[in-house]
Amino acid sequence: MDFDYSEFQSILLSSTKNFLEKEAKGLFREIENTEEGYSPQLWEKIAELGWLGVLFPAEYGGIDGSFVDMVLLIEEMGKALFPGPFVPTMISGLAILKYGQASQKEEILPRMIEGKLILSPCLAEPDHALNESIIEEKVSTRNGDYILSGTRLFAPYAHVSDRLIYSADTVQGKAIFLVDTKSPGVSCNPLDSIGGDKACEVNFNAVEVPESSVLGETGKGEDIIAQMNEWGALAESAYIVGMLEQVLKMSLEHAKEREQFGKKIGSFQAIQHQCANMAMDIDQAKSLTHEAAWKLSENLPSTKEISMAKAWASDAARRVCLMGVKIHGGTGVSEEHDMQLYFRKAKASELAHGDGDRHREIVARQLGL
C-alpha cells in the first residue's frame, strides 16, 4: 500500500479543508433543527467542486476517483461535522453504477453528480410485532408493474430525496426497486435522531412501479444490500476518524489551557495517558479504514478489512468521545461547547451500517469461524 498522497489527493485535501473552513463553521448547529437537515446552497457548491462525482466515471460527469479519495474527503467532512445526505447518496449511486441497467445509469447518475438528485436507501425493515400500525409487507404485480406496500425505518434524508432504493421480498426472492419519492402512496415521517441526521420512517402504500425500476437481478437483493452496507460502513468509518481527530484536537487545546491546582491539566500524567490512548485509538481506526479503502479501490477482497475498520472505529468513537468529555469536565456536555455535538454524532455513526459487535461477527465469518 502506498502511503503517499497523489497530486490529485493533495489538491483534493487542500481544497476540501479550505472550503469547509470557510463554509462549514457552525453549520451543524445551524442546520440541526431545520426541517431539511442540510443546506441546498452548499449541496450545489459541493456538486460544483466535484465531490458528488468522486467515485463515478467521467462518462456520467464524474472524476474517476477511488475509494481512498472518498475516504480522505469524508474524513474532512467528519472533522467539520458537515451535515447532509452525502453518504446515502453516494452508496445509492454506487449501487446504481454497479447493478443498474444502462437506462437507469444514464437517467440518474449525471443528475446526481450535478447535485440535482438526492438518493436514499430504504432498507431497514421494522419489527411488526412491536408496532401494529406498520403497513403490512406486500408485493404483487398488475399489468406487468409491481405494487409495493410496506414500511422502512431510518431511511437517511428520505424526506428530501428524489429516489429511494427499496428492498422487498418477491416470489423470486429479495428484490431492489428504484422508487420516485413523488410516486402516489409514498410518505415520509421524520424521526428524532441523537446525531442530528435526518432519518425517516418511509411508508409505501400500494406504490405502483414499472418492471424497469428493478435494480439488478430479482432474487439477488441480499447481495446488493450487503454491498451497500459495506460501502456505508467504510464511509462511516472515515467520518468517525475525522470526528475523532477533531475531538482529540479540542481535548489537547483544553488540556494546555485549563489550570487546576496551579498547573495546566495537561501536565498531569493521567491526562497525558488519556490523550495518548485517544491518539492510538484514532491512528488504528485510520489505518484500518485506509487499508480497506485501498483494497476496495484495487478490486481486492475487502469485506474483512471493511468490517475490521468499522468495528474498531465504532468502538473508538465511544471511547475517544467519552474521554474527550471527561477531559473537558462539565463543559464537555454543555450545549454551548462543540464537544457534545461530536459526542452525539459519534454515537449515531457508531451504530450506522452496523455497530462493533455486528462487524466482529462478519470478521469472524471471514476467518472461517
Coordinates of C-alpha atoms in Angstrom, one line a residue:
M1 CA 0.0 0.0 0.0
D2 CA 1.3 3.4 -1.0
F3 CA 1.0 5.8 2.0
D4 CA 2.0 8.9 0.0
Y5 CA -0.9 11.0 -1.4
S6 CA -1.1 11.5 -5.1
E7 CA -1.0 15.0 -6.6
F8 CA -4.8 14.8 -7.1
Q9 CA -5.4 13.7 -3.5
S10 CA -3.2 16.5 -2.1
I11 CA -5.2 19.0 -4.1
L12 CA -8.5 17.4 -3.0
L13 CA -7.5 17.6 0.6
S14 CA -6.4 21.2 0.4
S15 CA -9.5 22.4 -1.4
T16 CA -11.8 20.4 0.9
K17 CA -10.2 21.9 4.0
N18 CA -10.4 25.4 2.6
F19 CA -14.0 25.0 1.6
L20 CA -15.1 23.5 4.9
E21 CA -13.2 26.1 7.0
K22 CA -15.0 28.8 5.1
E23 CA -18.4 27.3 4.7
A24 CA -19.0 24.8 7.5
K25 CA -18.0 26.6 10.6
G26 CA -21.1 26.4 12.9
L27 CA -23.1 24.8 10.2
F28 CA -24.1 21.7 12.2
R29 CA -25.7 23.9 14.9
E30 CA -27.4 26.0 12.3
I31 CA -28.8 23.0 10.3
E32 CA -29.7 20.5 13.1
N33 CA -33.0 22.0 13.9
T34 CA -34.1 22.8 10.4
E35 CA -36.7 20.6 8.6
E36 CA -34.4 19.8 5.7
G37 CA -31.3 18.9 7.8
Y38 CA -28.9 20.1 5.1
S39 CA -28.1 23.3 3.1
P40 CA -29.3 23.1 -0.5
Q41 CA -27.0 26.0 -1.4
L42 CA -23.9 24.1 -0.1
W43 CA -25.2 21.0 -1.8
E44 CA -24.9 22.8 -5.1
K45 CA -21.5 24.1 -4.2
I46 CA -20.1 20.6 -3.4
A47 CA -21.5 19.4 -6.7
E48 CA -19.6 22.1 -8.5
L49 CA -16.5 21.1 -6.6
G50 CA -16.9 17.5 -7.9
W51 CA -17.5 15.8 -4.5
L52 CA -20.6 14.0 -5.7
G53 CA -18.7 12.6 -8.7
V54 CA -15.6 11.5 -6.9
L55 CA -16.3 7.8 -7.3
F56 CA -18.0 7.9 -10.7
P57 CA -16.8 7.5 -14.3
A58 CA -16.2 10.6 -16.4
E59 CA -18.9 9.3 -18.9
Y60 CA -21.5 10.3 -16.3
G61 CA -19.8 13.5 -15.3
G62 CA -17.7 12.0 -12.5
I63 CA -13.9 12.4 -11.9
D64 CA -12.9 8.7 -11.9
G65 CA -11.6 8.8 -8.3
S66 CA -11.0 6.0 -5.9
F67 CA -12.4 4.9 -2.5
V68 CA -9.2 6.3 -1.0
D69 CA -10.2 9.6 -2.4
M70 CA -13.6 9.3 -1.0
V71 CA -12.2 8.4 2.5
L72 CA -10.0 11.4 2.5
L73 CA -12.9 13.6 1.6
I74 CA -15.2 12.2 4.2
E75 CA -12.6 12.4 6.9
E76 CA -12.5 16.2 6.4
M77 CA -16.3 16.3 6.4
G78 CA -16.2 14.5 9.8
K79 CA -13.8 17.0 11.3
A80 CA -16.2 19.8 10.3
L81 CA -19.4 17.8 11.2
F82 CA -20.6 18.6 7.7
P83 CA -24.3 17.6 7.6
G84 CA -26.3 16.3 4.7
P85 CA -27.2 13.3 2.5
F86 CA -23.7 12.8 1.0
V87 CA -23.1 9.3 2.3
P88 CA -26.6 7.9 1.5
T89 CA -26.5 9.5 -2.0
M90 CA -23.0 8.0 -2.6
I91 CA -23.8 4.5 -1.7
S92 CA -27.1 4.6 -3.6
G93 CA -25.4 5.9 -6.6
L94 CA -22.7 3.2 -6.4
A95 CA -25.4 0.6 -6.3
I96 CA -26.9 2.0 -9.5
L97 CA -23.5 2.1 -11.1
K98 CA -22.7 -1.5 -10.2
Y99 CA -26.1 -3.2 -10.6
G100 CA -28.2 -0.8 -12.7
Q101 CA -29.3 -1.1 -16.3
A102 CA -27.8 1.3 -18.8
S103 CA -31.0 3.4 -18.9
Q104 CA -31.0 3.7 -15.1
K105 CA -27.4 4.9 -15.0
E106 CA -28.0 7.4 -17.8
E107 CA -31.1 8.8 -16.2
I108 CA -29.9 9.1 -12.6
L109 CA -26.1 9.3 -12.3
P110 CA -25.4 12.5 -14.3
R111 CA -28.2 14.4 -12.5
M112 CA -27.0 13.1 -9.1
I113 CA -23.4 14.2 -9.8
E114 CA -24.7 17.6 -10.8
G115 CA -26.4 17.9 -7.4
K116 CA -29.9 17.7 -8.9
L117 CA -30.9 14.4 -7.4
I118 CA -30.6 13.1 -3.9
L119 CA -30.8 9.4 -3.2
S120 CA -31.7 7.4 -0.1
P121 CA -31.5 3.7 0.8
C122 CA -34.7 2.4 2.4
L123 CA -33.5 -1.0 3.6
A124 CA -34.2 -1.3 7.4
E125 CA -37.3 -3.4 8.0
P126 CA -39.3 -2.8 11.2
D127 CA -40.3 -5.4 13.7
H128 CA -44.1 -5.7 13.1
A129 CA -44.6 -7.4 16.4
L130 CA -43.6 -4.2 18.2
N131 CA -45.7 -1.8 16.1
E132 CA -49.1 -2.9 14.8
S133 CA -49.6 0.4 12.9
I134 CA -46.8 -0.5 10.4
I135 CA -48.1 -1.2 6.9
E136 CA -48.2 -4.9 6.1
E137 CA -45.4 -6.1 3.8
K138 CA -46.7 -7.0 0.4
V139 CA -45.5 -7.2 -3.2
S140 CA -47.9 -8.0 -6.0
T141 CA -48.0 -7.5 -9.8
R142 CA -50.5 -5.9 -12.1
N143 CA -50.3 -5.4 -15.8
G144 CA -46.5 -6.0 -15.7
D145 CA -46.0 -3.5 -12.9
Y146 CA -45.1 -4.1 -9.3
I147 CA -47.3 -2.9 -6.4
L148 CA -45.3 -2.3 -3.3
S149 CA -46.6 -2.0 0.3
G150 CA -44.5 -1.8 3.5
T151 CA -42.6 0.3 5.9
R152 CA -38.9 1.1 6.2
L153 CA -37.2 2.8 9.1
F154 CA -34.2 5.1 9.5
A155 CA -34.0 6.0 5.8
P156 CA -31.5 8.8 5.8
Y157 CA -32.7 12.1 4.4
A158 CA -35.6 10.3 2.6
H159 CA -37.8 13.4 3.1
V160 CA -35.6 15.5 0.8
S161 CA -34.6 12.6 -1.6
D162 CA -35.7 12.2 -5.2
R163 CA -35.2 8.5 -5.5
L164 CA -35.4 5.7 -2.9
I165 CA -33.8 2.3 -3.0
Y166 CA -36.4 0.0 -1.6
S167 CA -35.9 -3.7 -0.8
A168 CA -38.8 -6.2 -0.8
D169 CA -39.4 -9.9 -0.9
T170 CA -40.9 -11.3 -4.1
V171 CA -41.7 -14.9 -5.1
Q172 CA -38.3 -15.0 -6.8
G173 CA -36.6 -13.7 -3.6
K174 CA -35.3 -10.3 -2.4
A175 CA -35.6 -7.6 -5.0
I176 CA -34.4 -4.0 -5.0
F177 CA -36.5 -1.2 -6.6
L178 CA -35.8 2.4 -7.6
V179 CA -38.8 4.4 -6.4
D180 CA -39.6 8.0 -7.2
T181 CA -40.5 9.8 -4.0
K182 CA -43.3 11.6 -5.8
S183 CA -45.0 8.4 -6.6
P184 CA -48.5 8.1 -5.2
G185 CA -48.5 6.2 -2.0
V186 CA -45.1 7.2 -0.7
S187 CA -44.9 9.1 2.5
C188 CA -42.1 10.1 4.8
N189 CA -42.2 10.8 8.5
P190 CA -39.0 12.3 10.0
L191 CA -37.7 10.6 13.2
D192 CA -35.8 12.1 16.1
S193 CA -32.1 11.4 15.9
I194 CA -29.4 11.7 18.6
G195 CA -26.8 12.7 16.0
G196 CA -28.8 15.4 14.3
D197 CA -29.0 13.5 11.0
K198 CA -32.4 13.4 9.4
A199 CA -33.7 9.8 9.3
C200 CA -37.3 8.9 8.3
E201 CA -39.9 6.3 8.5
V202 CA -41.0 5.7 4.9
N203 CA -44.4 4.2 4.2
F204 CA -45.2 2.5 0.8
N205 CA -48.9 2.1 0.4
A206 CA -49.7 0.3 -2.8
V207 CA -47.0 2.1 -4.7
E208 CA -47.0 1.2 -8.4
V209 CA -43.6 0.9 -10.1
P210 CA -42.7 -0.4 -13.6
E211 CA -40.7 -3.5 -14.1
S212 CA -37.9 -1.3 -15.3
S213 CA -37.5 0.1 -11.8
V214 CA -35.9 -3.2 -10.6
L215 CA -32.2 -2.7 -9.7
G216 CA -30.1 -5.7 -10.5
E217 CA -31.4 -9.2 -10.7
T218 CA -34.6 -10.1 -8.9
G219 CA -33.8 -12.6 -6.1
K220 CA -30.3 -11.2 -5.7
G221 CA -31.3 -8.3 -3.5
E222 CA -29.5 -9.6 -0.4
D223 CA -26.2 -9.3 -2.3
I224 CA -26.9 -5.7 -3.2
I225 CA -27.9 -4.8 0.4
A226 CA -24.7 -6.4 1.7
Q227 CA -22.6 -4.4 -0.8
M228 CA -24.3 -1.2 0.0
N229 CA -23.7 -1.8 3.7
E230 CA -20.0 -2.4 3.1
W231 CA -19.7 0.9 1.2
G232 CA -21.7 2.7 4.0
A233 CA -19.6 1.1 6.8
L234 CA -16.4 2.3 5.1
A235 CA -17.8 5.8 4.7
E236 CA -19.0 6.0 8.3
S237 CA -15.6 4.7 9.5
A238 CA -14.0 7.6 7.6
Y239 CA -16.4 10.1 9.1
I240 CA -15.7 8.8 12.6
V241 CA -12.0 9.1 12.0
G242 CA -12.4 12.8 11.1
M243 CA -14.7 13.5 14.1
L244 CA -12.3 11.8 16.5
E245 CA -9.3 13.8 15.1
Q246 CA -11.2 16.9 15.9
V247 CA -12.2 15.6 19.4
L248 CA -8.5 15.0 20.2
K249 CA -7.5 18.4 18.9
M250 CA -10.1 20.1 21.1
S251 CA -9.1 18.0 24.1
L252 CA -5.4 18.8 23.7
E253 CA -6.1 22.5 23.4
H254 CA -8.2 22.4 26.6
A255 CA -5.5 20.4 28.4
K256 CA -2.9 23.0 27.5
E257 CA -5.1 25.9 28.7
R258 CA -7.1 24.6 31.7
E259 CA -5.5 25.0 35.1
Q260 CA -6.1 23.1 38.3
F261 CA -4.1 23.2 41.5
G262 CA -1.9 25.9 39.9
K263 CA -0.9 23.7 36.9
K264 CA -2.1 23.1 33.4
I265 CA -4.1 19.8 33.5
G266 CA -2.0 18.6 30.5
S267 CA 0.9 18.3 32.9
F268 CA -0.9 15.6 34.9
Q269 CA 0.1 12.0 33.9
A270 CA -3.5 10.8 33.9
I271 CA -4.5 13.4 31.3
Q272 CA -1.4 12.7 29.3
H273 CA -2.1 8.9 29.2
Q274 CA -5.7 9.5 28.3
C275 CA -4.7 11.7 25.3
A276 CA -2.1 9.1 24.3
N277 CA -4.8 6.4 24.3
M278 CA -7.1 8.6 22.2
A279 CA -4.3 9.2 19.7
M280 CA -3.6 5.5 19.4
D281 CA -7.2 4.6 19.0
I282 CA -7.6 7.2 16.2
D283 CA -4.5 6.1 14.4
Q284 CA -5.6 2.4 14.4
A285 CA -9.1 3.4 13.1
K286 CA -7.5 5.5 10.4
S287 CA -5.0 2.8 9.3
L288 CA -7.7 0.1 9.1
T289 CA -10.0 2.5 7.2
H290 CA -7.3 3.4 4.7
E291 CA -6.3 -0.2 4.2
A292 CA -9.9 -1.2 3.5
A293 CA -10.4 1.7 1.1
W294 CA -7.2 0.8 -0.8
K295 CA -8.2 -2.8 -1.1
L296 CA -11.7 -1.8 -2.4
S297 CA -10.1 0.6 -4.9
E298 CA -7.8 -2.2 -6.2
N299 CA -10.7 -4.6 -6.5
L300 CA -9.2 -6.9 -3.9
P301 CA -11.3 -8.8 -1.4
S302 CA -12.2 -6.2 1.3
T303 CA -15.1 -7.5 3.3
K304 CA -13.0 -8.4 6.3
E305 CA -11.0 -5.2 6.2
I306 CA -14.1 -3.0 6.0
S307 CA -15.7 -4.8 8.9
M308 CA -12.4 -4.6 10.9
A309 CA -12.3 -0.8 10.2
K310 CA -15.9 -0.3 11.2
A311 CA -15.7 -2.4 14.3
W312 CA -12.7 -0.5 15.6
A313 CA -14.0 2.9 14.5
S314 CA -17.3 2.3 16.2
D315 CA -15.7 1.3 19.5
A316 CA -13.2 4.1 19.2
A317 CA -15.9 6.6 18.7
R318 CA -17.4 5.7 22.1
R319 CA -14.0 5.5 23.9
V320 CA -12.5 8.7 22.4
C321 CA -15.5 10.9 22.8
L322 CA -16.1 9.8 26.4
M323 CA -12.5 10.6 27.2
G324 CA -12.8 13.9 25.5
V325 CA -15.9 14.8 27.6
K326 CA -14.0 13.7 30.8
I327 CA -11.0 15.9 29.9
H328 CA -13.3 18.9 29.4
G329 CA -15.3 18.2 32.6
G330 CA -18.8 19.7 32.8
T331 CA -18.0 22.0 29.9
G332 CA -17.9 18.9 27.6
V333 CA -21.6 18.3 27.9
S334 CA -22.8 21.9 27.9
E335 CA -24.9 23.0 24.9
E336 CA -22.5 25.9 24.3
H337 CA -19.5 23.6 23.7
D338 CA -18.9 21.7 20.5
M339 CA -17.8 18.6 22.3
Q340 CA -21.3 17.4 22.9
L341 CA -22.1 17.8 19.2
Y342 CA -19.3 15.4 18.3
F343 CA -20.3 13.0 21.2
R344 CA -23.8 12.8 19.8
K345 CA -22.9 12.5 16.2
A346 CA -20.3 9.8 17.0
K347 CA -22.9 7.7 18.7
A348 CA -25.1 7.9 15.6
S349 CA -22.1 6.9 13.3
E350 CA -21.1 4.2 15.7
L351 CA -24.4 2.4 15.0
A352 CA -24.8 3.3 11.3
H353 CA -24.3 0.4 8.9
G354 CA -23.6 -2.0 11.8
D355 CA -22.0 -1.5 15.3
G356 CA -18.8 -3.1 16.5
D357 CA -20.4 -6.3 17.5
R358 CA -22.1 -6.7 14.2
H359 CA -18.9 -6.2 12.3
R360 CA -16.9 -8.5 14.6
E361 CA -19.4 -11.3 13.6
I362 CA -18.6 -10.6 9.9
V363 CA -14.8 -10.7 10.6
A364 CA -15.2 -14.0 12.4
R365 CA -17.1 -15.5 9.5
Q366 CA -14.3 -14.2 7.1
L367 CA -11.8 -16.0 9.3
G368 CA -13.7 -19.2 8.8
L369 CA -15.5 -19.4 12.2

